[in-house]
Amino acid sequence: NSVAEEGLAAFPESEGVLAISSLVACVREDWDRAVDLLTRLIDIQGDRASDFTRMLFERAKNCSGGTVSSIEQPSAGAASTGH
């Protein structure tokens, strides 16, 4: 987990670091952190965000109790695509 956090500190907009860090958060069942990281990743990737990334976001959101505010959700344009 500390390696993921160090990576985020050094490269906060890196798609690779966000992807790995979000997976680490999911494995650790830190759902709120996973939602935050996946939101950032989807916002950066937009239409390029994979189905797996979107599925993982939905899972993390549901596991966090589904209490994600609209501010934390990925942008509507990114979330509405089927990619």
mmCIF file of N, CA, C and O in Angstrom:
data_model
loop_
_atom_site.group_PDB
_atom_site.id
_atom_site.type_symbol
_atom_site.label_atom_id
_atom_site.label_comp_id
_atom_site.label_asym_id
_atom_site.label_seq_id
_atom_site.Cartn_x
_atom_site.Cartn_y
_atom_site.Cartn_z
ATOM 1 N N ASN A 1 0.827 -1.193 0.000
ATOM 2 C CA ASN A 1 0.000 0.000 0.000
ATOM 3 C C ASN A 1 0.872 1.259 0.000
ATOM 4 O O ASN A 1 0.534 2.236 -0.644
ATOM 5 N N SER A 2 1.975 1.223 0.715
ATOM 6 C CA SER A 2 2.830 2.411 0.761
ATOM 7 C C SER A 2 3.458 2.687 -0.603
ATOM 8 O O SER A 2 3.656 3.844 -0.968
ATOM 9 N N VAL A 3 3.745 1.641 -1.363
ATOM 10 C CA VAL A 3 4.305 1.838 -2.698
ATOM 11 C C VAL A 3 3.279 2.530 -3.593
ATOM 12 O O VAL A 3 3.612 3.438 -4.355
ATOM 13 N N ALA A 4 2.017 2.099 -3.489
ATOM 14 C CA ALA A 4 0.954 2.727 -4.277
ATOM 15 C C ALA A 4 0.810 4.196 -3.892
ATOM 16 O O ALA A 4 0.673 5.062 -4.768
ATOM 17 N N GLU A 5 0.853 4.495 -2.613
ATOM 18 C CA GLU A 5 0.726 5.881 -2.161
ATOM 19 C C GLU A 5 1.906 6.726 -2.602
ATOM 20 O O GLU A 5 1.741 7.888 -2.977
ATOM 21 N N GLU A 6 3.095 6.142 -2.575
ATOM 22 C CA GLU A 6 4.277 6.865 -3.052
ATOM 23 C C GLU A 6 4.154 7.147 -4.548
ATOM 24 O O GLU A 6 4.516 8.227 -5.012
ATOM 25 N N GLY A 7 3.663 6.177 -5.291
ATOM 26 C CA GLY A 7 3.456 6.369 -6.724
ATOM 27 C C GLY A 7 2.463 7.479 -7.001
ATOM 28 O O GLY A 7 2.660 8.302 -7.894
ATOM 29 N N LEU A 8 1.380 7.511 -6.230
ATOM 30 C CA LEU A 8 0.377 8.565 -6.398
ATOM 31 C C LEU A 8 0.940 9.937 -6.055
ATOM 32 O O LEU A 8 0.605 10.930 -6.701
ATOM 33 N N ALA A 9 1.795 9.978 -5.037
ATOM 34 C CA ALA A 9 2.399 11.256 -4.653
ATOM 35 C C ALA A 9 3.320 11.769 -5.764
ATOM 36 O O ALA A 9 3.340 12.969 -6.053
ATOM 37 N N ALA A 10 4.047 10.854 -6.392
ATOM 38 C CA ALA A 10 4.990 11.254 -7.432
ATOM 39 C C ALA A 10 4.307 11.490 -8.782
ATOM 40 O O ALA A 10 4.707 12.365 -9.539
ATOM 41 N N PHE A 11 3.272 10.691 -9.077
ATOM 42 C CA PHE A 11 2.608 10.744 -10.389
ATOM 43 C C PHE A 11 1.087 10.722 -10.216
ATOM 44 O O PHE A 11 0.430 9.734 -10.562
ATOM 45 N N PRO A 12 0.505 11.783 -9.674
ATOM 46 C CA PRO A 12 -0.926 11.774 -9.339
ATOM 47 C C PRO A 12 -1.875 11.651 -10.530
ATOM 48 O O PRO A 12 -3.018 11.257 -10.360
ATOM 49 N N GLU A 13 -1.407 11.942 -11.737
ATOM 50 C CA GLU A 13 -2.265 11.862 -12.923
ATOM 51 C C GLU A 13 -1.915 10.676 -13.821
ATOM 52 O O GLU A 13 -2.453 10.558 -14.929
ATOM 53 N N SER A 14 -1.053 9.796 -13.345
ATOM 54 C CA SER A 14 -0.636 8.645 -14.145
ATOM 55 C C SER A 14 -1.746 7.595 -14.165
ATOM 56 O O SER A 14 -2.177 7.107 -13.116
ATOM 57 N N GLU A 15 -2.191 7.244 -15.366
ATOM 58 C CA GLU A 15 -3.242 6.238 -15.495
ATOM 59 C C GLU A 15 -2.802 4.902 -14.904
ATOM 60 O O GLU A 15 -3.582 4.227 -14.236
ATOM 61 N N GLY A 16 -1.558 4.526 -15.150
ATOM 62 C CA GLY A 16 -1.052 3.261 -14.629
ATOM 63 C C GLY A 16 -1.015 3.225 -13.116
ATOM 64 O O GLY A 16 -1.421 2.239 -12.492
ATOM 65 N N VAL A 17 -0.531 4.298 -12.519
ATOM 66 C CA VAL A 17 -0.455 4.368 -11.059
ATOM 67 C C VAL A 17 -1.865 4.385 -10.460
ATOM 68 O O VAL A 17 -2.130 3.702 -9.464
ATOM 69 N N LEU A 18 -2.777 5.133 -11.067
ATOM 70 C CA LEU A 18 -4.154 5.150 -10.574
ATOM 71 C C LEU A 18 -4.800 3.771 -10.685
ATOM 72 O O LEU A 18 -5.506 3.329 -9.771
ATOM 73 N N ALA A 19 -4.556 3.074 -11.792
ATOM 74 C CA ALA A 19 -5.137 1.746 -11.989
ATOM 75 C C ALA A 19 -4.622 0.760 -10.939
ATOM 76 O O ALA A 19 -5.421 0.054 -10.295
ATOM 77 N N ILE A 20 -3.315 0.705 -10.759
ATOM 78 C CA ILE A 20 -2.731 -0.218 -9.780
ATOM 79 C C ILE A 20 -3.163 0.148 -8.367
ATOM 80 O O ILE A 20 -3.532 -0.716 -7.570
ATOM 81 N N SER A 21 -3.156 1.433 -8.053
ATOM 82 C CA SER A 21 -3.544 1.872 -6.714
ATOM 83 C C SER A 21 -5.004 1.554 -6.420
ATOM 84 O O SER A 21 -5.353 1.195 -5.290
ATOM 85 N N SER A 22 -5.854 1.684 -7.435
ATOM 86 C CA SER A 22 -7.268 1.359 -7.213
ATOM 87 C C SER A 22 -7.447 -0.137 -6.989
ATOM 88 O O SER A 22 -8.266 -0.550 -6.163
ATOM 89 N N LEU A 23 -6.667 -0.959 -7.697
ATOM 90 C CA LEU A 23 -6.728 -2.401 -7.456
ATOM 91 C C LEU A 23 -6.259 -2.746 -6.050
ATOM 92 O O LEU A 23 -6.855 -3.596 -5.381
ATOM 93 N N VAL A 24 -5.194 -2.108 -5.593
ATOM 94 C CA VAL A 24 -4.702 -2.317 -4.229
ATOM 95 C C VAL A 24 -5.794 -1.940 -3.227
ATOM 96 O O VAL A 24 -6.059 -2.672 -2.272
ATOM 97 N N ALA A 25 -6.461 -0.819 -3.458
ATOM 98 C CA ALA A 25 -7.533 -0.388 -2.552
ATOM 99 C C ALA A 25 -8.669 -1.413 -2.529
ATOM 100 O O ALA A 25 -9.224 -1.703 -1.462
ATOM 101 N N CYS A 26 -9.002 -1.978 -3.689
ATOM 102 C CA CYS A 26 -10.061 -2.992 -3.739
ATOM 103 C C CYS A 26 -9.653 -4.251 -2.981
ATOM 104 O O CYS A 26 -10.458 -4.812 -2.224
ATOM 105 N N VAL A 27 -8.427 -4.697 -3.175
ATOM 106 C CA VAL A 27 -7.953 -5.887 -2.474
ATOM 107 C C VAL A 27 -7.981 -5.662 -0.961
ATOM 108 O O VAL A 27 -8.346 -6.556 -0.198
ATOM 109 N N ARG A 28 -7.650 -4.468 -0.547
ATOM 110 C CA ARG A 28 -7.648 -4.131 0.881
ATOM 111 C C ARG A 28 -9.056 -3.808 1.401
ATOM 112 O O ARG A 28 -9.240 -3.533 2.570
ATOM 113 N N GLU A 29 -10.020 -3.835 0.490
ATOM 114 C CA GLU A 29 -11.414 -3.502 0.792
ATOM 115 C C GLU A 29 -11.563 -2.085 1.361
ATOM 116 O O GLU A 29 -12.414 -1.814 2.199
ATOM 117 N N ASP A 30 -10.720 -1.193 0.866
ATOM 118 C CA ASP A 30 -10.809 0.223 1.199
ATOM 119 C C ASP A 30 -11.653 0.858 0.093
ATOM 120 O O ASP A 30 -11.155 1.493 -0.835
ATOM 121 N N TRP A 31 -12.965 0.629 0.188
ATOM 122 C CA TRP A 31 -13.881 0.955 -0.906
ATOM 123 C C TRP A 31 -13.963 2.441 -1.198
ATOM 124 O O TRP A 31 -14.040 2.847 -2.348
ATOM 125 N N ASP A 32 -13.959 3.264 -0.171
ATOM 126 C CA ASP A 32 -14.021 4.712 -0.403
ATOM 127 C C ASP A 32 -12.793 5.194 -1.174
ATOM 128 O O ASP A 32 -12.901 6.018 -2.085
ATOM 129 N N ARG A 33 -11.636 4.664 -0.819
ATOM 130 C CA ARG A 33 -10.399 5.029 -1.530
ATOM 131 C C ARG A 33 -10.456 4.525 -2.977
ATOM 132 O O ARG A 33 -10.062 5.228 -3.907
ATOM 133 N N ALA A 34 -10.952 3.304 -3.145
ATOM 134 C CA ALA A 34 -11.072 2.744 -4.493
ATOM 135 C C ALA A 34 -11.989 3.599 -5.355
ATOM 136 O O ALA A 34 -11.685 3.872 -6.516
ATOM 137 N N VAL A 35 -13.112 4.037 -4.794
ATOM 138 C CA VAL A 35 -14.049 4.890 -5.536
ATOM 139 C C VAL A 35 -13.357 6.185 -5.941
ATOM 140 O O VAL A 35 -13.459 6.623 -7.088
ATOM 141 N N ASP A 36 -12.625 6.778 -5.022
ATOM 142 C CA ASP A 36 -11.916 8.029 -5.329
ATOM 143 C C ASP A 36 -10.908 7.826 -6.463
ATOM 144 O O ASP A 36 -10.883 8.600 -7.430
ATOM 145 N N LEU A 37 -10.100 6.791 -6.362
ATOM 146 C CA LEU A 37 -9.075 6.551 -7.376
ATOM 147 C C LEU A 37 -9.676 6.188 -8.725
ATOM 148 O O LEU A 37 -9.228 6.672 -9.770
ATOM 149 N N LEU A 38 -10.705 5.354 -8.719
ATOM 150 C CA LEU A 38 -11.345 4.964 -9.975
ATOM 151 C C LEU A 38 -12.070 6.137 -10.617
ATOM 152 O O LEU A 38 -12.100 6.260 -11.839
ATOM 153 N N THR A 39 -12.633 7.007 -9.810
ATOM 154 C CA THR A 39 -13.269 8.216 -10.340
ATOM 155 C C THR A 39 -12.237 9.061 -11.076
ATOM 156 O O THR A 39 -12.476 9.517 -12.196
ATOM 157 N N ARG A 40 -11.087 9.243 -10.449
ATOM 158 C CA ARG A 40 -10.020 10.021 -11.087
ATOM 159 C C ARG A 40 -9.557 9.358 -12.372
ATOM 160 O O ARG A 40 -9.353 10.030 -13.396
ATOM 161 N N LEU A 41 -9.412 8.030 -12.344
ATOM 162 C CA LEU A 41 -8.966 7.306 -13.528
ATOM 163 C C LEU A 41 -9.968 7.443 -14.668
ATOM 164 O O LEU A 41 -9.596 7.736 -15.810
ATOM 165 N N ILE A 42 -11.251 7.258 -14.375
ATOM 166 C CA ILE A 42 -12.286 7.361 -15.408
ATOM 167 C C ILE A 42 -12.363 8.786 -15.947
ATOM 168 O O ILE A 42 -12.539 8.989 -17.150
ATOM 169 N N ASP A 43 -12.219 9.760 -15.082
ATOM 170 C CA ASP A 43 -12.237 11.152 -15.549
ATOM 171 C C ASP A 43 -11.075 11.434 -16.505
ATOM 172 O O ASP A 43 -11.238 12.137 -17.506
ATOM 173 N N ILE A 44 -9.910 10.872 -16.222
ATOM 174 C CA ILE A 44 -8.751 11.067 -17.092
ATOM 175 C C ILE A 44 -8.937 10.319 -18.411
ATOM 176 O O ILE A 44 -8.675 10.854 -19.486
ATOM 177 N N GLN A 45 -9.408 9.078 -18.330
ATOM 178 C CA GLN A 45 -9.521 8.252 -19.533
ATOM 179 C C GLN A 45 -10.731 8.591 -20.387
ATOM 180 O O GLN A 45 -10.704 8.377 -21.593
ATOM 181 N N GLY A 46 -11.777 9.095 -19.781
ATOM 182 C CA GLY A 46 -12.978 9.436 -20.532
ATOM 183 C C GLY A 46 -13.502 8.254 -21.309
ATOM 184 O O GLY A 46 -13.717 7.173 -20.753
ATOM 185 N N ASP A 47 -13.681 8.414 -22.624
ATOM 186 C CA ASP A 47 -14.219 7.359 -23.479
ATOM 187 C C ASP A 47 -13.301 6.147 -23.569
ATOM 188 O O ASP A 47 -13.737 5.074 -23.979
ATOM 189 N N ARG A 48 -12.046 6.311 -23.202
ATOM 190 C CA ARG A 48 -11.092 5.200 -23.276
ATOM 191 C C ARG A 48 -11.154 4.275 -22.066
ATOM 192 O O ARG A 48 -10.522 3.221 -22.053
ATOM 193 N N ALA A 49 -11.902 4.649 -21.034
ATOM 194 C CA ALA A 49 -11.989 3.813 -19.830
ATOM 195 C C ALA A 49 -12.586 2.456 -20.198
ATOM 196 O O ALA A 49 -13.584 2.373 -20.898
ATOM 197 N N SER A 50 -11.947 1.412 -19.726
ATOM 198 C CA SER A 50 -12.370 0.056 -20.090
ATOM 199 C C SER A 50 -13.632 -0.366 -19.340
ATOM 200 O O SER A 50 -13.986 0.212 -18.308
ATOM 201 N N ASP A 51 -14.273 -1.379 -19.875
ATOM 202 C CA ASP A 51 -15.441 -1.956 -19.198
ATOM 203 C C ASP A 51 -15.052 -2.466 -17.815
ATOM 204 O O ASP A 51 -15.813 -2.340 -16.860
ATOM 205 N N PHE A 52 -13.846 -3.043 -17.704
ATOM 206 C CA PHE A 52 -13.380 -3.550 -16.415
ATOM 207 C C PHE A 52 -13.253 -2.417 -15.398
ATOM 208 O O PHE A 52 -13.660 -2.565 -14.246
ATOM 209 N N THR A 53 -12.695 -1.300 -15.826
ATOM 210 C CA THR A 53 -12.551 -0.146 -14.930
ATOM 211 C C THR A 53 -13.917 0.331 -14.455
ATOM 212 O O THR A 53 -14.120 0.588 -13.267
ATOM 213 N N ARG A 54 -14.868 0.417 -15.359
ATOM 214 C CA ARG A 54 -16.219 0.855 -15.004
ATOM 215 C C ARG A 54 -16.912 -0.154 -14.089
ATOM 216 O O ARG A 54 -17.601 0.225 -13.144
ATOM 217 N N MET A 55 -16.712 -1.449 -14.353
ATOM 218 C CA MET A 55 -17.288 -2.481 -13.497
ATOM 219 C C MET A 55 -16.688 -2.414 -12.096
ATOM 220 O O MET A 55 -17.395 -2.503 -11.096
ATOM 221 N N LEU A 56 -15.378 -2.225 -12.029
ATOM 222 C CA LEU A 56 -14.711 -2.129 -10.737
ATOM 223 C C LEU A 56 -15.191 -0.895 -9.972
ATOM 224 O O LEU A 56 -15.386 -0.948 -8.756
ATOM 225 N N PHE A 57 -15.403 0.216 -10.689
ATOM 226 C CA PHE A 57 -15.939 1.422 -10.057
ATOM 227 C C PHE A 57 -17.317 1.130 -9.458
ATOM 228 O O PHE A 57 -17.596 1.487 -8.313
ATOM 229 N N GLU A 58 -18.190 0.490 -10.229
ATOM 230 C CA GLU A 58 -19.535 0.174 -9.731
ATOM 231 C C GLU A 58 -19.473 -0.752 -8.522
ATOM 232 O O GLU A 58 -20.216 -0.572 -7.559
ATOM 233 N N ARG A 59 -18.583 -1.739 -8.570
ATOM 234 C CA ARG A 59 -18.436 -2.659 -7.437
ATOM 235 C C ARG A 59 -17.959 -1.911 -6.205
ATOM 236 O O ARG A 59 -18.491 -2.087 -5.106
ATOM 237 N N ALA A 60 -16.935 -1.081 -6.360
ATOM 238 C CA ALA A 60 -16.411 -0.320 -5.227
ATOM 239 C C ALA A 60 -17.482 0.610 -4.666
ATOM 240 O O ALA A 60 -17.623 0.741 -3.451
ATOM 241 N N LYS A 61 -18.230 1.244 -5.563
ATOM 242 C CA LYS A 61 -19.296 2.147 -5.129
ATOM 243 C C LYS A 61 -20.341 1.377 -4.324
ATOM 244 O O LYS A 61 -20.768 1.826 -3.254
ATOM 245 N N ASN A 62 -20.739 0.205 -4.813
ATOM 246 C CA ASN A 62 -21.733 -0.604 -4.106
ATOM 247 C C ASN A 62 -21.201 -1.106 -2.772
ATOM 248 O O ASN A 62 -21.926 -1.109 -1.773
ATOM 249 N N CYS A 63 -19.947 -1.527 -2.743
ATOM 250 C CA CYS A 63 -19.353 -2.037 -1.508
ATOM 251 C C CYS A 63 -19.129 -0.942 -0.482
ATOM 252 O O CYS A 63 -19.103 -1.209 0.716
ATOM 253 N N SER A 64 -18.983 0.290 -0.950
ATOM 254 C CA SER A 64 -18.794 1.402 -0.016
ATOM 255 C C SER A 64 -20.123 1.838 0.583
ATOM 256 O O SER A 64 -20.180 2.787 1.341
ATOM 257 N N GLY A 65 -21.179 1.152 0.210
ATOM 258 C CA GLY A 65 -22.495 1.481 0.728
ATOM 259 C C GLY A 65 -23.290 2.313 -0.252
ATOM 260 O O GLY A 65 -24.381 2.771 0.059
ATOM 261 N N GLY A 66 -22.721 2.549 -1.424
ATOM 262 C CA GLY A 66 -23.414 3.326 -2.440
ATOM 263 C C GLY A 66 -23.635 4.765 -2.034
ATOM 264 O O GLY A 66 -24.532 5.426 -2.531
ATOM 265 N N THR A 67 -22.801 5.256 -1.136
ATOM 266 C CA THR A 67 -22.973 6.608 -0.616
ATOM 267 C C THR A 67 -22.054 7.606 -1.310
ATOM 268 O O THR A 67 -21.614 8.565 -0.701
ATOM 269 N N VAL A 68 -21.771 7.370 -2.567
ATOM 270 C CA VAL A 68 -20.894 8.267 -3.318
ATOM 271 C C VAL A 68 -21.708 9.465 -3.777
ATOM 272 O O VAL A 68 -22.744 9.319 -4.406
ATOM 273 N N SER A 69 -21.222 10.649 -3.445
ATOM 274 C CA SER A 69 -21.936 11.849 -3.862
ATOM 275 C C SER A 69 -21.735 12.078 -5.346
ATOM 276 O O SER A 69 -20.815 11.549 -5.956
ATOM 277 N N SER A 70 -22.584 12.888 -5.942
ATOM 278 C CA SER A 70 -22.464 13.162 -7.375
ATOM 279 C C SER A 70 -21.149 13.860 -7.687
ATOM 280 O O SER A 70 -20.636 13.749 -8.794
ATOM 281 N N ILE A 71 -20.589 14.551 -6.733
ATOM 282 C CA ILE A 71 -19.304 15.226 -6.947
ATOM 283 C C ILE A 71 -18.202 14.187 -7.142
ATOM 284 O O ILE A 71 -17.280 14.378 -7.910
ATOM 285 N N GLU A 72 -18.293 13.041 -6.464
ATOM 286 C CA GLU A 72 -17.267 12.022 -6.535
ATOM 287 C C GLU A 72 -17.416 11.110 -7.742
ATOM 288 O O GLU A 72 -16.509 10.381 -8.077
ATOM 289 N N GLN A 73 -18.582 11.102 -8.390
ATOM 290 C CA GLN A 73 -18.794 10.217 -9.520
ATOM 291 C C GLN A 73 -18.091 10.769 -10.750
ATOM 292 O O GLN A 73 -17.939 11.973 -10.902
ATOM 293 N N PRO A 74 -17.655 9.864 -11.635
ATOM 294 C CA PRO A 74 -17.011 10.328 -12.878
ATOM 295 C C PRO A 74 -17.946 11.215 -13.664
ATOM 296 O O PRO A 74 -19.169 11.147 -13.523
ATOM 297 N N SER A 75 -17.367 12.018 -14.522
ATOM 298 C CA SER A 75 -18.176 12.951 -15.303
ATOM 299 C C SER A 75 -19.226 12.194 -16.111
ATOM 300 O O SER A 75 -19.026 11.051 -16.497
ATOM 301 N N ALA A 76 -20.341 12.848 -16.368
ATOM 302 C CA ALA A 76 -21.464 12.205 -17.051
ATOM 303 C C ALA A 76 -21.056 11.705 -18.423
ATOM 304 O O ALA A 76 -21.475 10.637 -18.853
ATOM 305 N N GLY A 77 -20.249 12.448 -19.138
ATOM 306 C CA GLY A 77 -19.816 12.029 -20.460
ATOM 307 C C GLY A 77 -19.014 10.749 -20.417
ATOM 308 O O GLY A 77 -19.190 9.862 -21.226
ATOM 309 N N ALA A 78 -18.144 10.630 -19.442
ATOM 310 C CA ALA A 78 -17.329 9.426 -19.318
ATOM 311 C C ALA A 78 -18.177 8.255 -18.849
ATOM 312 O O ALA A 78 -18.019 7.136 -19.314
ATOM 313 N N ALA A 79 -19.089 8.482 -17.924
ATOM 314 C CA ALA A 79 -19.880 7.397 -17.364
ATOM 315 C C ALA A 79 -20.943 6.884 -18.300
ATOM 316 O O ALA A 79 -21.406 5.769 -18.166
ATOM 317 N N SER A 80 -21.347 7.673 -19.281
ATOM 318 C CA SER A 80 -22.444 7.271 -20.140
ATOM 319 C C SER A 80 -22.008 6.475 -21.359
ATOM 320 O O SER A 80 -22.840 5.991 -22.103
ATOM 321 N N THR A 81 -20.710 6.319 -21.559
ATOM 322 C CA THR A 81 -20.260 5.560 -22.719
ATOM 323 C C THR A 81 -20.281 4.095 -22.408
ATOM 324 O O THR A 81 -20.245 3.683 -21.259
ATOM 325 N N GLY A 82 -20.294 3.284 -23.414
ATOM 326 C CA GLY A 82 -20.317 1.851 -23.219
ATOM 327 C C GLY A 82 -18.954 1.198 -23.307
ATOM 328 O O GLY A 82 -18.835 0.022 -23.555
ATOM 329 N N HIS A 83 -17.908 1.956 -23.090
ATOM 330 C CA HIS A 83 -16.541 1.417 -23.227
ATOM 331 C C HIS A 83 -15.962 1.010 -21.930
ATOM 332 O O HIS A 83 -16.043 1.439 -20.921
#
